[in-house]
mmCIF file of C-alpha atoms (C1' of nucleotides) in Angstrom:
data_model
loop_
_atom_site.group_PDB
_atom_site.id
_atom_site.type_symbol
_atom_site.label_atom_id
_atom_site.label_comp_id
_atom_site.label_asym_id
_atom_site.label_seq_id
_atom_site.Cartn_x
_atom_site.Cartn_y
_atom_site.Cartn_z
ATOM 1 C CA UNK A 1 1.532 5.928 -0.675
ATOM 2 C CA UNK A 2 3.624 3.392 -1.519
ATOM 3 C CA UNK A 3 3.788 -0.797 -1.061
ATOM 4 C CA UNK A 4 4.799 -2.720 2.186
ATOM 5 C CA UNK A 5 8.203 -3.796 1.916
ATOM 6 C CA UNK A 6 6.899 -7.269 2.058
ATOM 7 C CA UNK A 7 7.555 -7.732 -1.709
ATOM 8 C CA UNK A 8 11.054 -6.752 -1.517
ATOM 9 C CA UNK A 9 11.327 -9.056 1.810
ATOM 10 C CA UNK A 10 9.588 -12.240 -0.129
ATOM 11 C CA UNK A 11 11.988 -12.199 -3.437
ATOM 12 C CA UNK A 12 15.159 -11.559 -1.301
ATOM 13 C CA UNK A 13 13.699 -14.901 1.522
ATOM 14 C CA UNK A 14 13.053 -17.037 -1.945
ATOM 15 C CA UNK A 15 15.918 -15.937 -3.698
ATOM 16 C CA UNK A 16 18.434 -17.393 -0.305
ATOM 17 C CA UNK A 17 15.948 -20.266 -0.836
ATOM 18 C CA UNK A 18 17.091 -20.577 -4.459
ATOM 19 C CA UNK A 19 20.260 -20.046 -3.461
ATOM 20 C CA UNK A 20 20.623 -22.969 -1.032
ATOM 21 C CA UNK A 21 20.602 -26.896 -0.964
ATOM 22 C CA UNK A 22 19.186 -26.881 2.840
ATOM 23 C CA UNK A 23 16.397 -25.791 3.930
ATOM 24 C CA UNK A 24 17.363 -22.145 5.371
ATOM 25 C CA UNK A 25 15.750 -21.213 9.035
ATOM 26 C CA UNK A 26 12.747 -17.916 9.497
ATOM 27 C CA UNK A 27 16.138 -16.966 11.915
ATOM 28 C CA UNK A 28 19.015 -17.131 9.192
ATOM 29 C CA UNK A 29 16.515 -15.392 6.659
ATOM 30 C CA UNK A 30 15.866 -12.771 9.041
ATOM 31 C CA UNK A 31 19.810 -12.080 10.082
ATOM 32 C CA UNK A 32 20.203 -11.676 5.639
ATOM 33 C CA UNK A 33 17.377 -9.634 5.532
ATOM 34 C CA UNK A 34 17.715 -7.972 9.018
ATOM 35 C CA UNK A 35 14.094 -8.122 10.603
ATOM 36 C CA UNK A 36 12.745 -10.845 12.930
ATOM 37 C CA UNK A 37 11.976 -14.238 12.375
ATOM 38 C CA UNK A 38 8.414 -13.541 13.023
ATOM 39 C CA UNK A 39 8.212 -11.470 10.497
ATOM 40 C CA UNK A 40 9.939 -13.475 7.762
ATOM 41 C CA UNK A 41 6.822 -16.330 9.188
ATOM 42 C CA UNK A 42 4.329 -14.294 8.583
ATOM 43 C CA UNK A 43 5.065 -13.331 5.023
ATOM 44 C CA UNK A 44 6.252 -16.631 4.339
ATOM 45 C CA UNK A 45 3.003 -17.946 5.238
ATOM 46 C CA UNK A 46 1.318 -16.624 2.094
ATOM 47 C CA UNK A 47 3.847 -18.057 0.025
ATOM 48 C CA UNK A 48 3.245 -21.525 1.732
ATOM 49 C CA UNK A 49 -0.152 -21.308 1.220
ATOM 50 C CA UNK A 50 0.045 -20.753 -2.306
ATOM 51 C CA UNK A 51 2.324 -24.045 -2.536
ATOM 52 C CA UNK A 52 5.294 -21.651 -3.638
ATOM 53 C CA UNK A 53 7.699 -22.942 -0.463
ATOM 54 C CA UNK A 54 7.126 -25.218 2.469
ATOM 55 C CA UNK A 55 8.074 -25.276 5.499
ATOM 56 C CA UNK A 56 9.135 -28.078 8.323
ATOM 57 C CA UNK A 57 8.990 -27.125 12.208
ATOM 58 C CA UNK A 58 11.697 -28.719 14.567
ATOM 59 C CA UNK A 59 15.170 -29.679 14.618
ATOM 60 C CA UNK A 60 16.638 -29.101 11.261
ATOM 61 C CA UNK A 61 13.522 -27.905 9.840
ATOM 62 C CA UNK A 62 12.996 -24.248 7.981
ATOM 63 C CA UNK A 63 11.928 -23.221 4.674
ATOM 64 C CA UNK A 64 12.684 -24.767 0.664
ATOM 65 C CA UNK A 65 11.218 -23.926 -2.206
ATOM 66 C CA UNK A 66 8.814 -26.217 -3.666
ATOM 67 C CA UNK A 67 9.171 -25.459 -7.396
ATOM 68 C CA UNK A 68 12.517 -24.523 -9.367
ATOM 69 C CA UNK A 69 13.778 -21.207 -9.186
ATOM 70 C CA UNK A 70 13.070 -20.778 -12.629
ATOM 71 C CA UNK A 71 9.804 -21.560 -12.717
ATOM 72 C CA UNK A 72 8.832 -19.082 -9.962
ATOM 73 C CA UNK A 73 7.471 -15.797 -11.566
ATOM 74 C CA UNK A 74 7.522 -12.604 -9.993
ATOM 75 C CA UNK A 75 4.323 -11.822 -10.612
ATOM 76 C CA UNK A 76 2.997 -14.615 -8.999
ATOM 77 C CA UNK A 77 4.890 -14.199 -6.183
ATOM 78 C CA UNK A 78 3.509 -10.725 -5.555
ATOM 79 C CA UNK A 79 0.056 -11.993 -5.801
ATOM 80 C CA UNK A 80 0.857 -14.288 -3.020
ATOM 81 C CA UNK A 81 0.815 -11.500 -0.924
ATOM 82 C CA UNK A 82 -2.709 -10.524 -1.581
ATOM 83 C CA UNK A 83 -1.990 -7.070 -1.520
ATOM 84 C CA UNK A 84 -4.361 -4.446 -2.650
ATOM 85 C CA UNK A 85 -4.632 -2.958 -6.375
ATOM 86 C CA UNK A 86 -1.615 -0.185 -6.265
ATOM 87 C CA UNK A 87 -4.016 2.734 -7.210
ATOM 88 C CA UNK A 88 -6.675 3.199 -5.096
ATOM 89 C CA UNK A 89 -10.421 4.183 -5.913
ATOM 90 C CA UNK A 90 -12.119 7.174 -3.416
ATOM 91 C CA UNK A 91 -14.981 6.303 -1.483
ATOM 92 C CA UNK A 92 -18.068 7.556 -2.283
ATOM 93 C CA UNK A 93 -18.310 9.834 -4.849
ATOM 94 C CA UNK A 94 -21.839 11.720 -5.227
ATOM 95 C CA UNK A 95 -23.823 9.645 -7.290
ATOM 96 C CA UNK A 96 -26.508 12.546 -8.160
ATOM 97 C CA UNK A 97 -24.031 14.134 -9.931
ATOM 98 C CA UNK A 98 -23.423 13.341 -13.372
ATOM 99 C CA UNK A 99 -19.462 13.113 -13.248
ATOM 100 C CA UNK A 100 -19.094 11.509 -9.711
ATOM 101 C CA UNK A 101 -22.007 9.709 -10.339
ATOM 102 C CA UNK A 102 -20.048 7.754 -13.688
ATOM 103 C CA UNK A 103 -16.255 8.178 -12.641
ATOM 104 C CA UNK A 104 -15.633 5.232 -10.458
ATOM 105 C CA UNK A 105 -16.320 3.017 -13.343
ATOM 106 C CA UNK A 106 -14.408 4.323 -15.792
ATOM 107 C CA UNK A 107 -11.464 4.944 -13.325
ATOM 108 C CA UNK A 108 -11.527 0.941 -12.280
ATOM 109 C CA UNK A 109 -10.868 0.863 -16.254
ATOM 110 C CA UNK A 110 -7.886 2.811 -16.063
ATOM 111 C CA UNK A 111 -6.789 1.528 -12.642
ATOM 112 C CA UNK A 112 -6.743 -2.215 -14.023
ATOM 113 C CA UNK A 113 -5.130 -1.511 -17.120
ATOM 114 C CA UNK A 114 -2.579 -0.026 -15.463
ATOM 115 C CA UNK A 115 -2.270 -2.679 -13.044
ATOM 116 C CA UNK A 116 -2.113 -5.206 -15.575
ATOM 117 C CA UNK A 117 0.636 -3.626 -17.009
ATOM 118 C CA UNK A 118 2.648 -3.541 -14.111
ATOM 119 C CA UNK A 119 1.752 -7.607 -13.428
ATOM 120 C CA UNK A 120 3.249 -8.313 -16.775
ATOM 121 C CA UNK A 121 6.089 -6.475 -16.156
ATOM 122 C CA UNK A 122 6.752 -8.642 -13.087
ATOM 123 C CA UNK A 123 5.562 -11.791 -15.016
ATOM 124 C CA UNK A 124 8.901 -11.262 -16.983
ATOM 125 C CA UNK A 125 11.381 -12.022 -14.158
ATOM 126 C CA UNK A 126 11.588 -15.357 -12.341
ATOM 127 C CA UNK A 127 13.579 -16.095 -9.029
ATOM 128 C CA UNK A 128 15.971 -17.626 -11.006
ATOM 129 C CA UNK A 129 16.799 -14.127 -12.864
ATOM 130 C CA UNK A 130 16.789 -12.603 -9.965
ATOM 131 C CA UNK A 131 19.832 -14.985 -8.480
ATOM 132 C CA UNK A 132 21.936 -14.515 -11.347
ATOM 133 C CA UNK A 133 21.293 -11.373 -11.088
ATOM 134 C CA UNK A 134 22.116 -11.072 -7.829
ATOM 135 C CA UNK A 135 25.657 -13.616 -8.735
ATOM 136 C CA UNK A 136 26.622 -11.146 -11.102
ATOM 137 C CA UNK A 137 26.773 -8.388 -9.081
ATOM 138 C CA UNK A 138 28.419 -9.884 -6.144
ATOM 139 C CA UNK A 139 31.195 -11.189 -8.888
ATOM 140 C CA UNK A 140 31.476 -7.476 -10.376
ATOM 141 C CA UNK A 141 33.121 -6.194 -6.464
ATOM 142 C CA UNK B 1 -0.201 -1.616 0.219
ATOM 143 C CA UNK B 2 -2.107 0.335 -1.614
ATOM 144 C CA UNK B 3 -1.832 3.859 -2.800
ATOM 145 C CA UNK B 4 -3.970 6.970 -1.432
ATOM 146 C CA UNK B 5 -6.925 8.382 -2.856
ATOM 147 C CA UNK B 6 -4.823 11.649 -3.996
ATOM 148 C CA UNK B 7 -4.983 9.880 -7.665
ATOM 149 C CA UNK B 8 -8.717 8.950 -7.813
ATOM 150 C CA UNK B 9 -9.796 12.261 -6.602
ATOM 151 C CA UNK B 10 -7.221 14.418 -8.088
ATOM 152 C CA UNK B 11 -8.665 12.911 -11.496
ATOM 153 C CA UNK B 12 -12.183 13.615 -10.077
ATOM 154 C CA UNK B 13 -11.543 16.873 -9.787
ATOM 155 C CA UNK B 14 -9.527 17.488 -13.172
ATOM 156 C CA UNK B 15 -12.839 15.617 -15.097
ATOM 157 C CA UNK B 16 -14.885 18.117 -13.102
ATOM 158 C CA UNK B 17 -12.862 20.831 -14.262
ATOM 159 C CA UNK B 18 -12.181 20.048 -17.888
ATOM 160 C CA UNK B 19 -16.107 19.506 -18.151
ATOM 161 C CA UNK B 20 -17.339 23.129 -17.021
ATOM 162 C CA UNK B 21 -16.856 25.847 -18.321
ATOM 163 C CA UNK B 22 -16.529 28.776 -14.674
ATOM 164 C CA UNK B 23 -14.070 28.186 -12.270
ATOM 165 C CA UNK B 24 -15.381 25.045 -9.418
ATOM 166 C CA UNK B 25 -14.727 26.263 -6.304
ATOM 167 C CA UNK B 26 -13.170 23.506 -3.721
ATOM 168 C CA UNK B 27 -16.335 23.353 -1.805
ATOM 169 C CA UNK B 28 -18.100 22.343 -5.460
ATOM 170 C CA UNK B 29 -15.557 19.903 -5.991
ATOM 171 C CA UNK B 30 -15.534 18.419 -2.677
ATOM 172 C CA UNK B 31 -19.366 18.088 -2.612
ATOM 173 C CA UNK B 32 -19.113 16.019 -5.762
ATOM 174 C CA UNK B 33 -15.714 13.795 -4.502
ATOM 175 C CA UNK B 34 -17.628 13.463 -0.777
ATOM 176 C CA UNK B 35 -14.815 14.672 1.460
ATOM 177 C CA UNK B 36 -13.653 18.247 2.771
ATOM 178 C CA UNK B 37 -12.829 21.401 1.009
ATOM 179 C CA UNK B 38 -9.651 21.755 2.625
ATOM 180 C CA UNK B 39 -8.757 18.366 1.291
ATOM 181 C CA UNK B 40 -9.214 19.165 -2.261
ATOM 182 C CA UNK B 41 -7.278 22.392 -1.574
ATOM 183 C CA UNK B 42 -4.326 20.306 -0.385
ATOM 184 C CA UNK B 43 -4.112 17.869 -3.186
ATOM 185 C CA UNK B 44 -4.853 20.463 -5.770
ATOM 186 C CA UNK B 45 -1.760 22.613 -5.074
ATOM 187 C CA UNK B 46 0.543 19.739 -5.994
ATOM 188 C CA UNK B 47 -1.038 20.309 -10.142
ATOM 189 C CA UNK B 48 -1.138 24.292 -9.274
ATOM 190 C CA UNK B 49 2.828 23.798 -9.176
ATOM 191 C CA UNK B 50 2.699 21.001 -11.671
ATOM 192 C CA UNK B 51 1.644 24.357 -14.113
ATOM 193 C CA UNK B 52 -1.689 22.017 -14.646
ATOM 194 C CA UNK B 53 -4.331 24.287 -12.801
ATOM 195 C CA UNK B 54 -4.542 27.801 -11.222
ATOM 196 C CA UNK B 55 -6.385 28.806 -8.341
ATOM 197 C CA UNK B 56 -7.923 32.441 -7.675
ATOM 198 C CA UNK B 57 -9.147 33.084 -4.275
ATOM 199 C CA UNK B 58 -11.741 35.177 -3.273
ATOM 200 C CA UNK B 59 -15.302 35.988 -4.812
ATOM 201 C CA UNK B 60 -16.184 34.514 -8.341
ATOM 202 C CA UNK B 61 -12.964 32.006 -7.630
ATOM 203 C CA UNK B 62 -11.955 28.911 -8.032
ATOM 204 C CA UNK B 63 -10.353 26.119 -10.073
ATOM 205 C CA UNK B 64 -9.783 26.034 -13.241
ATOM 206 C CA UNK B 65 -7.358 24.071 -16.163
ATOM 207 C CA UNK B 66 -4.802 26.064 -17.738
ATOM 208 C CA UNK B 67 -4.573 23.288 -20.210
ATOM 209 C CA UNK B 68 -6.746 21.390 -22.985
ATOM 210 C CA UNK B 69 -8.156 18.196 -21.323
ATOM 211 C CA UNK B 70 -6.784 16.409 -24.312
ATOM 212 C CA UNK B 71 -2.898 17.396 -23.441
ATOM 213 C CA UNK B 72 -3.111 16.422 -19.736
ATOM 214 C CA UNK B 73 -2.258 12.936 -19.501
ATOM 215 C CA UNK B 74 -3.103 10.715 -16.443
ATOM 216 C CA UNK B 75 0.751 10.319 -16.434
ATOM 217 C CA UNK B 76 1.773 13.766 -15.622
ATOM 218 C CA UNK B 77 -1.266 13.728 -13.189
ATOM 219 C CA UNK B 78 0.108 10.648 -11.360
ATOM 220 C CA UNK B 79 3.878 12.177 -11.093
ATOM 221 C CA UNK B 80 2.397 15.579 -10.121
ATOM 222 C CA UNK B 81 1.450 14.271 -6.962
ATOM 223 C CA UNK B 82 4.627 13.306 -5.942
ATOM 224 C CA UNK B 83 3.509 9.836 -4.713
ATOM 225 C CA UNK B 84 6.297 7.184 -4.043
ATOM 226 C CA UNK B 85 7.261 4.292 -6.175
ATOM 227 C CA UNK B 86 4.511 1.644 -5.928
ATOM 228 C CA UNK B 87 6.880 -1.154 -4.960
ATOM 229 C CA UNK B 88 9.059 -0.276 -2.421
ATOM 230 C CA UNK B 89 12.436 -1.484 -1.095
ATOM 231 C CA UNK B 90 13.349 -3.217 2.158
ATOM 232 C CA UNK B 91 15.416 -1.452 4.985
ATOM 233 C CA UNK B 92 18.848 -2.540 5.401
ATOM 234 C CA UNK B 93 19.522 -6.262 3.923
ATOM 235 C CA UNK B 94 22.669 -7.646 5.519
ATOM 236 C CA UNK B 95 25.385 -6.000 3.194
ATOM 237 C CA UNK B 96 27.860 -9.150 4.730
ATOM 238 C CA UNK B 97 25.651 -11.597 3.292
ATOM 239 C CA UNK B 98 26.558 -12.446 -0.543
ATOM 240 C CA UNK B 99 22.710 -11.923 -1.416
ATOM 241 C CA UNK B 100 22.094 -8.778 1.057
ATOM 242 C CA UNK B 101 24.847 -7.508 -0.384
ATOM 243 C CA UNK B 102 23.394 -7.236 -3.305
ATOM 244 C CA UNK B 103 19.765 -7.790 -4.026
ATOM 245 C CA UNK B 104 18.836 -4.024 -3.775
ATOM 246 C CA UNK B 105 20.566 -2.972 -6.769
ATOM 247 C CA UNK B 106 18.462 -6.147 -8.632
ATOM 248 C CA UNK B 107 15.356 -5.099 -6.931
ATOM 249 C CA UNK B 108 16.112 -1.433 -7.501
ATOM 250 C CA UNK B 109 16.068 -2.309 -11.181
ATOM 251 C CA UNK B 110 12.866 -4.957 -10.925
ATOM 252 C CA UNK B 111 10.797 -2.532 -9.242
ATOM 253 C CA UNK B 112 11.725 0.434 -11.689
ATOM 254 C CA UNK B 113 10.455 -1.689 -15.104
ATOM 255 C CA UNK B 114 7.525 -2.150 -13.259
ATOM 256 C CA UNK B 115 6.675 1.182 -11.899
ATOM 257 C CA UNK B 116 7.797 2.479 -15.835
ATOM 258 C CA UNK B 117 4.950 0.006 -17.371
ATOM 259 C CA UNK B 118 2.656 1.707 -14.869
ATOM 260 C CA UNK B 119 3.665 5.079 -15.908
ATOM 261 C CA UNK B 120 3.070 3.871 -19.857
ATOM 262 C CA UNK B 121 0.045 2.585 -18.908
ATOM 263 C CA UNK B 122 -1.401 6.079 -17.717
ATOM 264 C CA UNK B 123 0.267 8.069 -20.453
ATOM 265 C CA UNK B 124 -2.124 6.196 -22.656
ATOM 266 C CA UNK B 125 -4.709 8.340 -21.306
ATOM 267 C CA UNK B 126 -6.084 12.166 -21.526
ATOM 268 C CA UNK B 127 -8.815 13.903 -18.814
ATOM 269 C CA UNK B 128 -10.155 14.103 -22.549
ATOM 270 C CA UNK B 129 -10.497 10.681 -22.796
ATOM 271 C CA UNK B 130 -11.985 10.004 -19.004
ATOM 272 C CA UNK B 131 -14.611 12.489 -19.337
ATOM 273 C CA UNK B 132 -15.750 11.060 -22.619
ATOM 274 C CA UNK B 133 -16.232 7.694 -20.835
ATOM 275 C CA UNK B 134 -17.625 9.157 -18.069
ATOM 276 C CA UNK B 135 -20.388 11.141 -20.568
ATOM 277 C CA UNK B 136 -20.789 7.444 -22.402
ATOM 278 C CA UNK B 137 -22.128 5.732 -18.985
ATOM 279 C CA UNK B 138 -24.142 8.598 -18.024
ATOM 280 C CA UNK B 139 -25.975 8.547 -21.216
ATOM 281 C CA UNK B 140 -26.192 4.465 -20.937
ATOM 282 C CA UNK B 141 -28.336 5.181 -17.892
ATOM 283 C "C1'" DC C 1 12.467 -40.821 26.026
ATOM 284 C "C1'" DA C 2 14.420 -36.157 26.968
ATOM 285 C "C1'" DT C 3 16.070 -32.225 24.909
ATOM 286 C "C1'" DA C 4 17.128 -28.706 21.746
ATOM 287 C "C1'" DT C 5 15.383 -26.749 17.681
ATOM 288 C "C1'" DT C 6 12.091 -24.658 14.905
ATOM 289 C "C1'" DT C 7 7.599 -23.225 13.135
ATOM 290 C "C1'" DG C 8 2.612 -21.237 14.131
ATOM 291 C "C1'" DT C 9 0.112 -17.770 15.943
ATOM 292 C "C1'" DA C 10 -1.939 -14.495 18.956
ATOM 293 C "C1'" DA C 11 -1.242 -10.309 21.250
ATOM 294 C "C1'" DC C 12 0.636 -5.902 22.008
ATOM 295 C "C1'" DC C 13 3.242 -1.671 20.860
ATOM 296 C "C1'" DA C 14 5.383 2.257 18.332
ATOM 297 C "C1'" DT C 15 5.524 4.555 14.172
ATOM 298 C "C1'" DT C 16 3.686 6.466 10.171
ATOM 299 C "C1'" DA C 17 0.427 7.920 6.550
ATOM 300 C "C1'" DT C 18 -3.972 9.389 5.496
ATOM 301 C "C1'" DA C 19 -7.925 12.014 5.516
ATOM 302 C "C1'" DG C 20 -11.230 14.819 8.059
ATOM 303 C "C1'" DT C 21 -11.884 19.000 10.618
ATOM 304 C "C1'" DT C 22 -11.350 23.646 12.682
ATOM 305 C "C1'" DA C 23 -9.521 28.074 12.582
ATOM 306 C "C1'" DC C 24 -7.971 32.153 10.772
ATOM 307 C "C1'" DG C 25 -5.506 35.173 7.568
ATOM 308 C "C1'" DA C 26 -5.255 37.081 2.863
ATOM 309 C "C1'" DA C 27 -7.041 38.056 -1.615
ATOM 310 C "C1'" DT C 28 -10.767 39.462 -4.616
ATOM 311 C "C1'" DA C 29 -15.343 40.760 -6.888
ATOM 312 C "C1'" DT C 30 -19.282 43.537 -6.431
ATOM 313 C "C1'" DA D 1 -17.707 47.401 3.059
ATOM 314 C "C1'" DT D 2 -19.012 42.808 2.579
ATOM 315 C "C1'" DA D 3 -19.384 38.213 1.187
ATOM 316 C "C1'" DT D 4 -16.751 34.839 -1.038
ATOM 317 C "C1'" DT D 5 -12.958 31.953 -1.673
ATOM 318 C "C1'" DC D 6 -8.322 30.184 -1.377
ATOM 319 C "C1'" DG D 7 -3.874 29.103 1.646
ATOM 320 C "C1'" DT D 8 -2.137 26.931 5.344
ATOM 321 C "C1'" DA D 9 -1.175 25.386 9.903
ATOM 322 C "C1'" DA D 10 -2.705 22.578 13.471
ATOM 323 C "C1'" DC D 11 -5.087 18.887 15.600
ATOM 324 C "C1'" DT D 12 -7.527 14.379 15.599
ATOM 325 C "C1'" DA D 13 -9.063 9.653 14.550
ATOM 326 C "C1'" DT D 14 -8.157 5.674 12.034
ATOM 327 C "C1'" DA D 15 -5.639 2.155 9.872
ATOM 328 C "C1'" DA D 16 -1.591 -0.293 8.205
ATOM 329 C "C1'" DT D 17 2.874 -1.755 9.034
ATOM 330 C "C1'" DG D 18 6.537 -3.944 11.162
ATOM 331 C "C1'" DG D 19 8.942 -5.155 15.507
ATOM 332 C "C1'" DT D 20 8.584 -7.756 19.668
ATOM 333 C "C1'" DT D 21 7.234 -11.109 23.304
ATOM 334 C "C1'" DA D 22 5.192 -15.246 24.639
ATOM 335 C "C1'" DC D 23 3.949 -19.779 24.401
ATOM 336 C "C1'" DA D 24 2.134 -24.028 22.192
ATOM 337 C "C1'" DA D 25 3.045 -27.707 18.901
ATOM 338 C "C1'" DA D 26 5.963 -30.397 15.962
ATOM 339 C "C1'" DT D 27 10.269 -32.716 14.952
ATOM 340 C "C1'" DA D 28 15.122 -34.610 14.817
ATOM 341 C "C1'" DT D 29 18.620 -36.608 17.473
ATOM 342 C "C1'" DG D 30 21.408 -38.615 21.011
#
DNA sequence: CATATTTGTAACCATTATAGTTACGAATAT
DNA sequence: ATATTCGTAACTATAATGGTTACAAATATG
């Protein structure tokens, strides 16, 4: 199976974030990203609490980031979200025999290596990228 | 999210395999993953098409490789399967918006690095090498 | 102060993926 | 001929996800 799209949701909320000099409504980012508001909340929320954005209720409140763009890694971003290791272990291999009994170790070896390697990809790529990114292609039409 | 067990068990199976030397039936391997027969069946054939294992059914049947341990890589096991990317995309960002226009082809690209360092990551590895550690920790014990 | 705006959060629903299970047909060894 | 084993469809229970409604609490502004 694959991720939740909450990822994808969370770089393209911070990246209108990055994009803006007011703080930017859960309604607006919903409209851009074309969910509900309560969704765009609730996904925030881990981002708040991880001091990446904060956000204001009332009149004229909304969301801003907290940190510069550039200084906002993907990687962290993603871990924010608290979401599972990618590969997942089986549950309960037969521990009288001598393979299932060993495998679940060695396999959280392999699974965290390879998660590791897909953190630091991530860790190479910053909201900021992202944005120009995201500039350069909207200049390109 | 999180991916399924296909991987974990799929591997399982494969260590099983590469470490006997008669065909396992499914029932075998399923008695040693903890789950159903039918289920190993199921994720099996994706590797019987992959070219990785063959299947004979009826009496004195089974699994077994139709490849050296050492050439199957966790890689080719992983793509066998057929699983999606381990990032995935939102739905339908607002194309009308200057970012929703264009953040999937910058995410596209993001989440493709990534899932390519995962792939690397499990290249890096045979069934060869997995049963070896799994032989190491048994004898530890 | 009254009002409109906006977040926070719980609750519920529909959809989907996963894995477990049953059932039965087909192939094969002895 | 029989027991064994795979192949596959079908059904079920469970869990995760995302969409939605509802309402309370906080805040800016006239």
């Amino acid at each position: 199976m694959n991720t939740s799209q909450r990822f994808a949701i969370t770089i393209h909320a911070l990246t209108l974030l990055a994009d803006s000099r007011q703080p930017l409504t859960s309604e607006y980012i919903a409209g851009s990203v074309d969910t509900h508001a309560v969704v765009i909340r609730r996904t925030m929320a881990a981002l708040r609490e991880q001091g990446l954005v904060e956000s204001k209720p009332g009149a004229r409140g909304g969301w801003k980031l907290k940190r510069a763009p550039g200084k906002i890694h993907l990687r962290e971003v993603y871990q924010s979200l608290g979401e599972e290791e990618v590969l997942s272990m089986h549950s309960h291999p037969n521990r009288y025999c001598p393979i299932g009994g060993n495998i679940r170790g060695v396999l959280e070896e392999v699974f965290s290596s390879a998660q590791s390697a897909l953190l630091d990809s991530l860790s190479r790529r910053t909201i900021a990228d992202v944005l120009r990114d995201v500039h350069a292609r909207a200049r390109r039409r």
